[in-house]
Short mmCIF file of C-alpha atoms and ligand atoms in Angstrom, two decimals:
data_model
loop_
_atom_site.label_atom_id
_atom_site.label_comp_id
_atom_site.label_asym_id
_atom_site.label_seq_id
_atom_site.Cartn_x
_atom_site.Cartn_y
_atom_site.Cartn_z
CA MET A 1 0.00 0.00 0.00
CA ILE A 2 1.22 3.52 -0.73
CA ALA A 3 0.55 5.66 2.33
CA ASN A 4 0.76 9.40 1.67
CA TYR A 5 1.24 11.66 4.66
CA GLY A 6 1.24 15.42 4.49
CA TYR A 7 -0.87 18.26 3.21
CA LYS A 8 -1.44 20.89 0.59
CA ASP A 9 -1.54 24.55 1.43
CA GLY A 10 -1.20 27.88 -0.34
CA SER A 11 2.52 27.33 -0.81
CA GLY A 12 2.40 23.88 -2.39
CA GLU A 13 1.94 20.14 -1.85
CA PHE A 14 3.99 18.44 0.80
CA TYR A 15 3.60 14.68 0.94
CA ILE A 16 5.86 11.86 2.05
CA SER A 17 4.84 8.54 0.49
CA ILE A 18 5.76 5.20 2.00
CA ASP A 19 5.39 1.95 0.09
CA THR A 20 4.42 -0.10 3.12
CA ASP A 21 4.64 -3.41 1.22
CA LYS A 22 8.41 -2.86 1.31
CA CYS A 23 8.41 -2.35 5.09
CA THR A 24 7.10 -5.85 5.73
CA THR A 25 10.36 -7.43 4.52
CA CYS A 26 12.70 -4.63 5.66
CA SER A 27 14.98 -5.77 8.47
CA GLU A 28 17.05 -2.61 8.97
CA LYS A 29 14.23 -0.06 9.29
CA GLY A 30 16.76 2.65 8.54
CA CYS A 31 14.12 5.36 8.32
CA LEU A 32 13.75 5.47 12.10
CA GLU A 33 17.31 6.44 12.98
CA SER A 34 18.31 8.35 9.88
CA CYS A 35 15.77 11.14 10.11
CA PRO A 36 17.08 14.10 12.09
CA GLY A 37 13.51 15.24 12.64
CA GLN A 38 12.53 11.78 14.01
CA ILE A 39 9.30 11.88 12.07
CA PHE A 40 8.97 8.14 11.40
CA GLU A 41 7.58 5.47 13.64
CA MET A 42 6.63 1.81 13.23
CA MET A 43 3.00 0.81 13.52
CA VAL A 44 1.04 -2.39 13.18
CA ASP A 45 -1.25 -1.97 10.19
CA ASP A 46 -4.70 -3.42 9.66
CA TRP A 47 -3.26 -6.68 8.38
CA ASP A 48 -1.01 -7.04 11.44
CA ASP A 49 2.16 -6.16 9.51
CA GLU A 50 4.70 -3.83 11.06
CA VAL A 51 5.14 -0.86 8.72
CA ALA A 52 6.62 2.64 8.85
CA ALA A 53 4.40 5.71 9.16
CA VAL A 54 4.87 9.43 9.66
CA LYS A 55 3.93 10.28 13.24
CA ALA A 56 0.53 11.97 13.47
CA SER A 57 2.08 14.89 15.35
CA GLU A 58 4.50 15.49 12.45
CA ARG A 59 2.20 15.21 9.43
CA ASN A 60 1.14 18.82 9.30
CA LYS A 61 4.60 20.32 9.59
CA ILE A 62 6.81 18.22 7.32
CA LYS A 63 7.59 21.18 5.08
CA MET A 64 9.30 22.88 8.01
CA THR A 65 10.92 19.76 9.44
CA CYS A 66 12.33 18.54 6.15
CA ALA A 67 13.64 21.98 5.16
CA ALA A 68 16.87 21.21 7.01
CA CYS A 69 17.55 18.27 4.66
CA LYS A 70 16.56 20.17 1.50
CA PRO A 71 18.93 23.03 0.86
CA THR A 72 17.91 25.21 -2.07
CA THR A 73 21.24 24.47 -3.75
CA GLY A 74 23.22 21.27 -3.63
CA ARG A 75 20.35 19.04 -2.54
CA PRO A 76 21.63 15.45 -2.35
CA GLU A 77 20.24 12.94 -4.81
CA LEU A 78 18.81 10.95 -1.93
CA LEU A 79 17.58 12.55 1.28
CA PRO A 80 18.83 10.96 4.52
CA CYS A 81 15.58 8.99 4.98
CA GLN A 82 15.67 7.78 1.37
CA ALA A 83 19.33 6.78 1.54
CA ALA A 84 18.72 4.83 4.74
CA CYS A 85 15.67 3.06 3.32
CA LYS A 86 17.41 0.25 1.45
CA PRO A 87 14.24 -1.08 -0.25
CA ARG A 88 13.68 2.48 -1.60
CA GLY A 89 10.24 2.77 -0.14
CA ILE A 90 10.19 6.53 0.60
CA THR A 91 9.41 9.35 -1.83
CA HIS A 92 8.82 13.05 -1.26
CA SER A 93 6.53 15.14 -3.43
CA TRP A 94 8.61 18.31 -3.19
CA MET B 1 -30.61 32.69 23.20
CA SER B 2 -32.17 33.11 19.76
CA GLU B 3 -34.04 30.31 18.03
CA ASN B 4 -31.22 29.99 15.52
CA GLN B 5 -28.74 29.42 18.28
CA GLN B 6 -30.96 26.89 20.01
CA LYS B 7 -31.54 24.78 16.94
CA GLU B 8 -28.65 22.55 15.92
CA TYR B 9 -28.77 22.90 12.16
CA TRP B 10 -25.63 20.84 11.65
CA ARG B 11 -27.00 17.57 13.01
CA TRP B 12 -27.94 14.70 10.71
CA LYS B 13 -31.07 12.75 11.62
CA GLU B 14 -30.64 9.79 13.96
CA TYR B 15 -32.19 6.47 13.00
CA ASN B 16 -31.91 2.73 13.14
CA TRP B 17 -32.77 0.10 10.54
CA LYS B 18 -33.21 -3.65 10.38
CA ASN B 19 -33.04 -5.73 7.21
CA PRO B 20 -36.50 -7.29 6.67
CA GLU B 21 -34.96 -9.92 4.38
CA ILE B 22 -33.02 -11.54 7.23
CA PRO B 23 -35.68 -12.79 9.64
CA ASP B 24 -33.31 -14.21 12.25
CA TRP B 25 -29.65 -14.02 13.18
CA LYS B 26 -29.59 -17.26 15.16
CA GLY B 27 -27.19 -19.86 13.77
CA GLY B 28 -25.31 -17.28 11.71
CA LEU B 29 -21.93 -15.61 12.20
CA VAL B 30 -22.80 -12.29 13.83
CA THR B 31 -20.20 -9.55 13.48
CA ALA B 32 -20.32 -5.84 14.22
CA GLY B 33 -18.52 -2.66 13.26
CA VAL B 34 -18.72 0.48 15.34
CA ASP B 35 -17.51 3.76 13.86
CA VAL B 36 -17.12 6.48 16.46
CA GLY B 37 -16.65 9.71 14.53
CA SER B 38 -16.16 13.24 15.76
CA THR B 39 -19.80 14.22 15.33
CA SER B 40 -21.72 11.00 14.63
CA SER B 41 -21.37 7.33 15.52
CA GLN B 42 -22.63 4.32 13.58
CA ALA B 43 -23.00 0.67 14.50
CA VAL B 44 -23.55 -2.02 11.86
CA ILE B 45 -24.38 -5.66 12.49
CA CYS B 46 -23.82 -8.28 9.80
CA VAL B 47 -25.02 -11.87 9.75
CA ASP B 48 -22.83 -14.13 7.60
CA GLY B 49 -21.46 -11.03 5.88
CA GLN B 50 -24.92 -9.67 5.01
CA LEU B 51 -26.13 -6.34 6.32
CA TYR B 52 -28.58 -7.12 9.12
CA ALA B 53 -29.08 -3.95 11.18
CA TYR B 54 -27.57 -0.55 11.76
CA ALA B 55 -27.95 2.66 13.71
CA SER B 56 -26.59 6.15 13.23
CA MET B 57 -26.59 8.70 16.01
CA ARG B 58 -24.80 11.67 17.47
CA THR B 59 -21.47 11.15 19.16
CA GLY B 60 -21.89 12.04 22.80
CA SER B 61 -19.44 13.45 25.28
CA ASP B 62 -17.23 10.35 25.29
CA SER B 63 -16.39 7.60 22.82
CA PRO B 64 -17.15 4.51 25.00
CA SER B 65 -20.74 5.53 25.76
CA SER B 66 -21.33 6.71 22.17
CA ALA B 67 -20.19 3.30 20.92
CA LEU B 68 -22.41 1.51 23.41
CA ASN B 69 -25.45 3.66 22.60
CA ALA B 70 -24.98 3.06 18.88
CA ILE B 71 -24.68 -0.72 19.15
CA ASN B 72 -27.61 -0.90 21.59
CA TRP B 73 -29.77 1.00 19.16
CA ALA B 74 -28.69 -1.18 16.25
CA MET B 75 -29.58 -4.28 18.29
CA GLU B 76 -33.00 -2.87 19.26
CA GLY B 77 -35.79 -5.23 18.27
CA THR B 78 -33.41 -7.97 17.10
CA GLY B 79 -33.18 -9.97 20.33
CA LEU B 80 -29.39 -9.67 20.13
CA THR B 81 -27.19 -8.88 23.11
CA LEU B 82 -23.50 -7.96 23.03
CA GLN B 83 -22.68 -11.56 24.03
CA ASP B 84 -24.29 -12.85 20.84
CA ILE B 85 -21.89 -10.88 18.64
CA ASN B 86 -18.96 -13.09 17.66
CA PHE B 87 -16.50 -10.31 16.84
CA THR B 88 -16.60 -6.52 16.89
CA VAL B 89 -14.28 -4.08 15.15
CA GLY B 90 -13.98 -0.48 16.34
CA THR B 91 -13.11 2.20 13.81
CA GLY B 92 -13.18 5.97 13.38
CA TYR B 93 -11.34 8.54 15.45
CA GLY B 94 -12.60 6.95 18.69
CA ARG B 95 -11.81 3.38 17.57
CA VAL B 96 -9.45 2.60 20.45
CA ASN B 97 -12.17 3.60 22.91
CA VAL B 98 -14.82 1.05 21.95
CA PRO B 99 -14.84 -1.05 25.14
CA PHE B 100 -16.52 -4.13 23.66
CA ALA B 101 -14.44 -4.20 20.43
CA ASN B 102 -12.12 -7.15 19.80
CA LYS B 103 -9.92 -5.10 17.48
CA ALA B 104 -9.45 -1.54 16.25
CA VAL B 105 -9.04 -1.03 12.50
CA THR B 106 -8.33 2.30 10.76
CA GLU B 107 -11.24 4.04 9.07
CA ILE B 108 -9.26 4.04 5.81
CA ALA B 109 -9.35 0.25 5.63
CA CYS B 110 -12.95 0.07 6.88
CA HIS B 111 -14.30 2.63 4.43
CA ALA B 112 -12.67 0.83 1.51
CA ARG B 113 -14.15 -2.50 2.64
CA GLY B 114 -17.55 -0.92 3.27
CA ALA B 115 -17.57 0.84 -0.11
CA ASN B 116 -16.73 -2.46 -1.82
CA PHE B 117 -19.94 -3.89 -0.31
CA MET B 118 -22.10 -0.82 -0.86
CA TYR B 119 -21.08 0.01 -4.40
CA GLY B 120 -19.69 -3.29 -5.67
CA PRO B 121 -16.18 -4.50 -6.53
CA SER B 122 -15.67 -2.03 -9.40
CA VAL B 123 -14.81 0.84 -7.01
CA ARG B 124 -11.18 1.86 -7.44
CA THR B 125 -11.17 5.45 -6.17
CA LEU B 126 -12.95 6.36 -3.01
CA LEU B 127 -13.40 9.72 -1.39
CA ASP B 128 -14.26 9.58 2.28
CA MET B 129 -15.39 12.95 3.54
CA GLY B 130 -15.53 12.59 7.28
CA GLY B 131 -16.16 15.05 10.05
CA GLN B 132 -12.52 15.90 10.76
CA ASP B 133 -10.62 14.99 7.66
CA CYS B 134 -10.89 13.98 4.07
CA LYS B 135 -9.27 10.92 2.50
CA ALA B 136 -8.63 9.87 -1.08
CA ILE B 137 -8.34 6.08 -1.18
CA HIS B 138 -7.49 3.60 -3.91
CA CYS B 139 -8.63 0.03 -3.45
CA ASP B 140 -8.68 -3.26 -5.32
CA ASP B 141 -11.66 -5.44 -6.23
CA LYS B 142 -11.65 -6.98 -2.74
CA GLY B 143 -11.88 -3.57 -1.07
CA LYS B 144 -8.26 -3.71 0.08
CA VAL B 145 -6.53 -0.33 0.22
CA THR B 146 -3.69 0.09 -2.30
CA SER B 147 -2.95 3.74 -1.55
CA PHE B 148 -4.37 6.58 0.46
CA LEU B 149 -3.91 10.26 0.97
CA MET B 150 -5.35 12.14 3.86
CA ASN B 151 -5.78 15.82 4.56
CA ASP B 152 -6.45 16.71 8.15
CA LYS B 153 -4.62 20.02 8.28
CA CYS B 154 -7.73 22.12 8.17
CA ALA B 155 -11.49 21.67 8.60
CA ALA B 156 -12.25 23.16 5.17
CA GLY B 157 -13.29 20.32 2.87
CA THR B 158 -14.55 18.24 5.78
CA GLY B 159 -17.93 17.52 7.27
CA ARG B 160 -17.12 19.79 10.20
CA GLY B 161 -16.54 22.71 7.83
CA MET B 162 -19.97 22.17 6.28
CA GLU B 163 -21.59 21.91 9.70
CA VAL B 164 -20.08 25.25 10.71
CA PHE B 165 -21.64 26.76 7.60
CA ALA B 166 -25.04 25.17 8.22
CA ASN B 167 -25.10 26.69 11.69
CA LEU B 168 -23.85 30.06 10.51
CA LEU B 169 -26.58 30.30 7.87
CA ALA B 170 -29.25 28.60 10.02
CA VAL B 171 -29.90 26.00 7.29
CA SER B 172 -30.41 22.34 8.14
CA ILE B 173 -27.38 20.27 7.07
CA GLU B 174 -29.80 18.05 5.13
CA ASP B 175 -30.98 21.01 2.99
CA VAL B 176 -27.62 22.65 2.32
CA GLY B 177 -26.93 20.77 -0.92
CA ASP B 178 -30.26 21.34 -2.65
CA MET B 179 -30.39 24.99 -1.55
CA SER B 180 -26.98 25.63 -3.05
CA PHE B 181 -28.42 25.05 -6.54
CA ASN B 182 -31.02 27.80 -6.17
CA VAL B 183 -28.77 30.39 -7.74
CA GLU B 184 -29.07 32.03 -11.13
CA THR B 185 -25.36 31.88 -11.83
CA GLU B 186 -22.72 29.87 -10.05
CA PRO B 187 -20.65 32.24 -7.88
CA ASP B 188 -16.88 31.95 -7.54
CA PRO B 189 -15.85 29.62 -4.72
CA VAL B 190 -15.12 31.32 -1.38
CA SER B 191 -11.44 32.08 -1.58
CA SER B 192 -10.28 31.04 1.87
CA THR B 193 -8.98 27.53 2.38
CA CYS B 194 -9.33 27.79 6.15
CA VAL B 195 -12.83 27.32 7.54
CA VAL B 196 -12.35 30.07 10.11
CA PHE B 197 -11.55 32.62 7.40
CA ALA B 198 -14.19 31.18 5.09
CA LYS B 199 -16.74 31.83 7.84
CA THR B 200 -15.60 35.44 8.12
CA GLU B 201 -15.77 35.73 4.34
CA ALA B 202 -19.29 34.26 4.29
CA THR B 203 -20.45 36.71 6.98
CA GLY B 204 -19.07 39.54 4.82
CA LEU B 205 -20.88 38.22 1.73
CA LEU B 206 -24.19 38.01 3.61
CA ARG B 207 -23.72 41.59 4.79
CA ALA B 208 -22.99 42.59 1.20
CA GLY B 209 -26.43 41.29 0.24
CA TRP B 210 -25.66 37.78 -1.02
CA SER B 211 -28.47 35.28 -0.51
CA LYS B 212 -27.89 32.23 1.71
CA GLU B 213 -28.18 30.09 -1.41
CA LYS B 214 -25.42 31.97 -3.14
CA VAL B 215 -23.11 31.77 -0.12
CA LEU B 216 -23.80 28.02 0.13
CA ALA B 217 -23.08 27.59 -3.57
CA ALA B 218 -19.76 29.40 -3.11
CA TYR B 219 -18.84 27.24 -0.13
CA CYS B 220 -19.91 23.93 -1.72
CA SER B 221 -17.88 24.90 -4.74
CA ALA B 222 -14.79 25.71 -2.62
CA MET B 223 -15.12 22.40 -0.83
CA ALA B 224 -15.45 20.52 -4.13
CA SER B 225 -12.32 22.14 -5.59
CA ARG B 226 -10.38 21.33 -2.47
CA VAL B 227 -11.20 17.64 -2.45
CA VAL B 228 -10.76 17.32 -6.21
CA SER B 229 -7.14 18.43 -5.84
CA LEU B 230 -6.71 15.74 -3.19
CA LEU B 231 -8.20 13.12 -5.52
CA GLU B 232 -6.03 14.22 -8.41
CA ARG B 233 -2.93 14.10 -6.22
CA ASN B 234 -3.65 10.45 -5.41
CA GLY B 235 -4.71 9.69 -9.00
CA MET B 236 -8.20 9.03 -10.33
CA GLU B 237 -9.15 5.57 -11.46
CA LEU B 238 -12.74 4.52 -12.22
CA ASP B 239 -15.14 3.59 -10.75
CA PHE B 240 -15.42 6.44 -8.32
CA ALA B 241 -17.49 6.53 -5.12
CA ILE B 242 -17.94 8.81 -2.12
CA THR B 243 -18.59 7.81 1.49
CA GLY B 244 -19.20 9.80 4.67
CA GLY B 245 -21.77 12.45 5.53
CA ILE B 246 -20.81 14.83 2.72
CA ALA B 247 -21.72 12.15 0.18
CA LYS B 248 -25.33 12.98 1.14
CA ASN B 249 -24.84 16.60 0.11
CA PRO B 250 -25.65 16.91 -3.61
CA GLY B 251 -24.32 20.47 -3.60
CA VAL B 252 -20.81 19.14 -3.08
CA VAL B 253 -21.17 15.79 -4.90
CA LYS B 254 -22.47 17.28 -8.16
CA ARG B 255 -19.79 19.95 -8.15
CA ILE B 256 -17.08 17.33 -7.58
CA GLU B 257 -18.49 15.30 -10.48
CA LYS B 258 -18.49 18.36 -12.71
CA LEU B 259 -14.89 19.25 -11.87
CA LEU B 260 -13.70 15.68 -12.39
CA GLY B 261 -15.87 15.02 -15.42
CA VAL B 262 -16.97 11.68 -13.94
CA GLN B 263 -20.06 10.48 -12.14
CA ALA B 264 -19.86 8.97 -8.68
CA LEU B 265 -21.60 5.61 -8.21
CA THR B 266 -25.04 5.73 -6.60
CA PRO B 267 -25.04 4.22 -3.10
CA LYS B 268 -27.42 1.43 -2.11
CA TYR B 269 -27.26 2.40 1.57
CA ASP B 270 -26.63 5.46 3.72
CA THR B 271 -23.06 6.51 2.92
CA GLN B 272 -22.45 7.40 6.56
CA ILE B 273 -22.44 3.73 7.57
CA ALA B 274 -19.58 2.74 5.21
CA GLY B 275 -16.93 2.74 7.96
CA ALA B 276 -18.97 0.69 10.43
CA LEU B 277 -20.09 -1.67 7.66
CA GLY B 278 -16.47 -2.19 6.65
CA GLY B 279 -15.68 -2.86 10.31
CA ALA B 280 -18.34 -5.58 10.51
CA LEU B 281 -17.00 -7.19 7.31
CA PHE B 282 -13.44 -6.97 8.62
CA ALA B 283 -14.66 -8.70 11.77
CA LYS B 284 -16.07 -11.56 9.69
CA ALA B 285 -12.78 -11.92 7.80
CA LEU B 286 -10.85 -11.98 11.08
CA VAL B 287 -13.09 -14.69 12.56
CA GLU B 288 -12.66 -16.80 9.43
CA LYS B 289 -8.90 -16.24 9.42
CA SER B 290 -8.54 -17.36 13.04
CA ALA B 291 -10.75 -20.42 12.36
CA LYS B 292 -8.38 -21.39 9.51
CA VAL B 293 -5.33 -20.93 11.74
CA ALA B 294 -6.93 -23.07 14.47
CA LYS B 295 -7.54 -25.97 12.06
S1 LIG C 301 13.45 1.79 5.94
FE1 LIG C 301 11.97 2.00 4.28
S2 LIG C 301 11.16 -0.09 3.93
FE2 LIG C 301 12.24 -0.06 5.90
S3 LIG C 301 10.64 0.30 7.43
FE3 LIG C 301 11.51 2.31 6.91
S4 LIG C 301 10.23 3.06 5.22
FE4 LIG C 301 9.79 0.87 5.42
S1 LIG C 302 13.93 14.86 4.50
FE1 LIG C 302 15.08 14.78 6.44
S2 LIG C 302 13.64 15.47 8.00
FE2 LIG C 302 12.46 14.96 6.17
S3 LIG C 302 11.84 12.84 6.45
FE3 LIG C 302 13.72 12.77 5.29
S4 LIG C 302 15.35 12.61 6.80
FE4 LIG C 302 13.51 13.23 7.92
#
């Protein structure tokens, strides 16, 4: 399942998408430790699989939180969360 | 207090219903779903996966008693007691506070499962317009969620936003949609995306001489544009269906259809029960799964 967390406001669309099918076979769960904003958590989904999610308290402020990882120039090809997610299950819309 | 303030225009009617085609539940697998939402709560009882009874009522001051009141009302006249229900799933924002539930399941999964039953297996894109948030959901032919996108940043585009407007204009929530079509020309949508500012804007428009109908048209239109952008962000795939209280508001539904250029499927049941219905169907699947494991 693709879980999209985030929002749209007057300044744009800010969504982090997690392909939770990849989480079910992910042993490292690199997203948890790699994110300086600590926005990820593990949850048990409706099919009793352990998958990553963006914490509810973080969903409405990801634009601000992620700004530190997204410099206007010299943005890395992979953000820290994406680099740490070996199955490549994380995408950002902005 | 004025009459307008005393009357709660935003409330949907409360009711219960029993399926006349299922004379008795005895001997069947009885499962229940209870959806405790921010403003209304629904309880659905299924017998062998068929819709048997349901109730929809206001959410009270706390989730546990709202859940209990809803299930008691759904069971009224059936001879059922809580002990006769084999498995209950709690869903909605108060899902973890349903004291008699065996499991809590997210409303995203329950709405998709419920919509699959209500509209049939062809539903691929579902819009759930709840009281507090709005969700665009993709599901497969079994009603399993394949992707979802949720917007809970602001009450605009949610049931709560519409309720605020119904109260402001002293128009029953059940009449808002039809009234919004009584305009000669469609006004521009209210510009604010935040319900608090939209309310201020609406008050200004009324003072400027706009009719209630015209203000409602502008708000329904703003709400439709907002949710359409959510749907487009998640991708549109047919067939398309809407669940939740706003699905009963033609003023928003028809404007969404016009913006998307597609028609939403016509529901067979009250769209507000989709979450609880999905919960009851989930409960059946869970009972069957555990029976298989036990074998
Ligand atoms: S690292 Fe990626 S695949 Fe693994 S749990 Fe986190 S998001 Fe899921
Ligand atoms: S961009 Fe940075 S702050 Fe945002 S989710 Fe990824 S690692 Fe965390």
